[in-house]
Coordinates of C-alpha atoms in Angstrom, one line a residue:
X1 CA -12.1 -3.6 -23.4
X2 CA -10.7 -4.6 -19.6
X3 CA -12.5 -7.4 -17.6
X4 CA -11.8 -8.1 -13.8
X5 CA -13.1 -10.8 -11.5
X6 CA -14.6 -10.6 -8.1
X7 CA -13.7 -13.9 -6.2
X8 CA -14.9 -15.4 -3.1
X9 CA -12.9 -14.8 -0.1
X10 CA -11.4 -18.2 -0.4
X11 CA -9.5 -17.7 -3.8
X12 CA -7.5 -20.9 -3.4
X13 CA -11.2 -22.9 -3.5
X14 CA -12.3 -20.8 -6.6
X15 CA -9.0 -21.9 -8.3
X16 CA -9.1 -25.5 -7.3
X17 CA -12.7 -26.2 -7.6
X18 CA -13.6 -24.8 -11.2
X19 CA -12.3 -25.8 -14.4
X20 CA -12.4 -22.2 -15.6
X21 CA -12.5 -19.8 -12.8
X22 CA -12.6 -16.8 -15.4
X23 CA -15.8 -17.7 -16.7
X24 CA -18.5 -15.4 -17.3
X25 CA -20.8 -16.6 -14.9
X26 CA -18.7 -15.6 -12.3
X27 CA -19.2 -12.1 -11.0
X28 CA -16.9 -9.7 -13.3
X29 CA -17.3 -6.3 -14.9
X30 CA -16.1 -4.9 -18.1
X31 CA -15.0 -1.5 -19.0
X32 CA -13.5 0.1 -22.0
X33 CA -10.7 2.7 -21.5
X34 CA -10.5 3.6 -25.4
X35 CA -6.6 3.6 -25.0
X36 CA -4.1 1.0 -25.2
X37 CA -3.3 0.1 -21.5
X38 CA 0.6 -0.3 -20.1
X39 CA 0.0 -0.7 -16.6
X40 CA -2.9 -0.9 -13.8
X41 CA -2.6 -0.4 -9.9
X42 CA -5.6 -0.6 -7.8
X43 CA -6.5 0.7 -4.3
X44 CA -9.4 1.6 -1.9
X45 CA -10.2 5.5 -1.7
X46 CA -13.0 6.3 0.7
X47 CA -14.2 2.7 0.7
X48 CA -14.5 2.5 -2.9
X49 CA -12.4 0.0 -5.5
X50 CA -10.4 2.7 -7.7
X51 CA -8.0 1.7 -10.6
X52 CA -5.1 3.8 -12.2
X53 CA -4.5 2.9 -15.5
X54 CA -1.6 4.0 -17.5
X55 CA -1.5 4.3 -21.6
X56 CA 1.1 2.3 -23.3
X57 CA 3.6 4.7 -25.2
X58 CA 1.6 7.5 -24.0
X59 CA 1.2 10.2 -21.4
X60 CA -2.1 9.5 -20.4
X61 CA -3.4 8.3 -17.3
X62 CA -7.3 7.4 -15.9
X63 CA -8.6 7.0 -12.6
X64 CA -11.7 4.3 -12.9
X65 CA -13.9 3.7 -10.1
X66 CA -14.4 -0.2 -10.2
X67 CA -17.5 -0.1 -8.0
X68 CA -19.7 1.5 -10.5
X69 CA -17.6 1.3 -13.6
X70 CA -17.1 4.5 -14.6
X71 CA -13.9 7.0 -15.3
X72 CA -13.7 9.3 -12.6
X73 CA -10.7 11.2 -14.1
X74 CA -8.4 11.3 -17.2
X75 CA -5.0 13.5 -17.4
X76 CA -2.0 13.6 -19.3
X77 CA 1.1 13.2 -16.6
X78 CA 2.7 16.2 -18.5
X79 CA 0.4 18.5 -16.7
X80 CA 2.2 17.8 -13.5
X81 CA 4.5 20.0 -11.7
X82 CA 7.9 17.9 -11.0
X83 CA 10.0 18.4 -8.0
X84 CA 13.3 17.0 -10.0
X85 CA 15.2 18.1 -12.7
X86 CA 12.8 17.4 -15.8
X87 CA 10.7 20.1 -17.1
X88 CA 7.0 19.9 -18.2
X89 CA 6.6 18.0 -21.7
X90 CA 9.9 16.4 -21.4
X91 CA 8.2 13.2 -20.4
X92 CA 7.7 10.6 -23.0
X93 CA 5.0 8.1 -21.4
X94 CA 3.5 7.1 -18.2
X95 CA 4.6 3.6 -17.0
X96 CA 4.1 1.9 -13.7
X97 CA 1.8 3.0 -10.8
X98 CA 1.3 1.9 -7.2
X99 CA -1.5 2.9 -5.0
X100 CA -0.7 4.4 -1.3
X101 CA -4.3 3.8 0.1
X102 CA -3.7 5.1 3.8
X103 CA -2.2 8.5 2.5
X104 CA -4.6 8.6 -0.7
X105 CA -1.8 9.0 -3.0
X106 CA -0.7 7.8 -6.3
X107 CA 2.7 7.2 -7.8
X108 CA 3.5 7.0 -11.4
X109 CA 6.3 6.0 -12.9
X110 CA 7.5 7.9 -16.1
X111 CA 9.7 7.6 -19.1
X112 CA 11.8 11.2 -20.1
X113 CA 12.5 11.5 -23.4
X114 CA 16.2 11.2 -24.4

């Protein structure tokens, strides 16, 4: 299970005025990706908060809509074409990721089999 909290705009006051800013009484959401998560990156797509999760020691990635708490898409990074020297099925696992909100693009780093 993964949890995330939604804080007030003045996040400094949240962390200085509360003994435990991560209490369940705060606005938070829980979701279950049903995989061991290695990396998470977030971005805004069409005014919706999205998160991309990469699998620990595996090629799976998941795209979640955090506004509604549902998985939007799941895929295996071995299904993508690569412009570089590596061929399909040579990738061992997905690693980190970065959202480029303005270009609606996600970059996922990958570990190649050696």
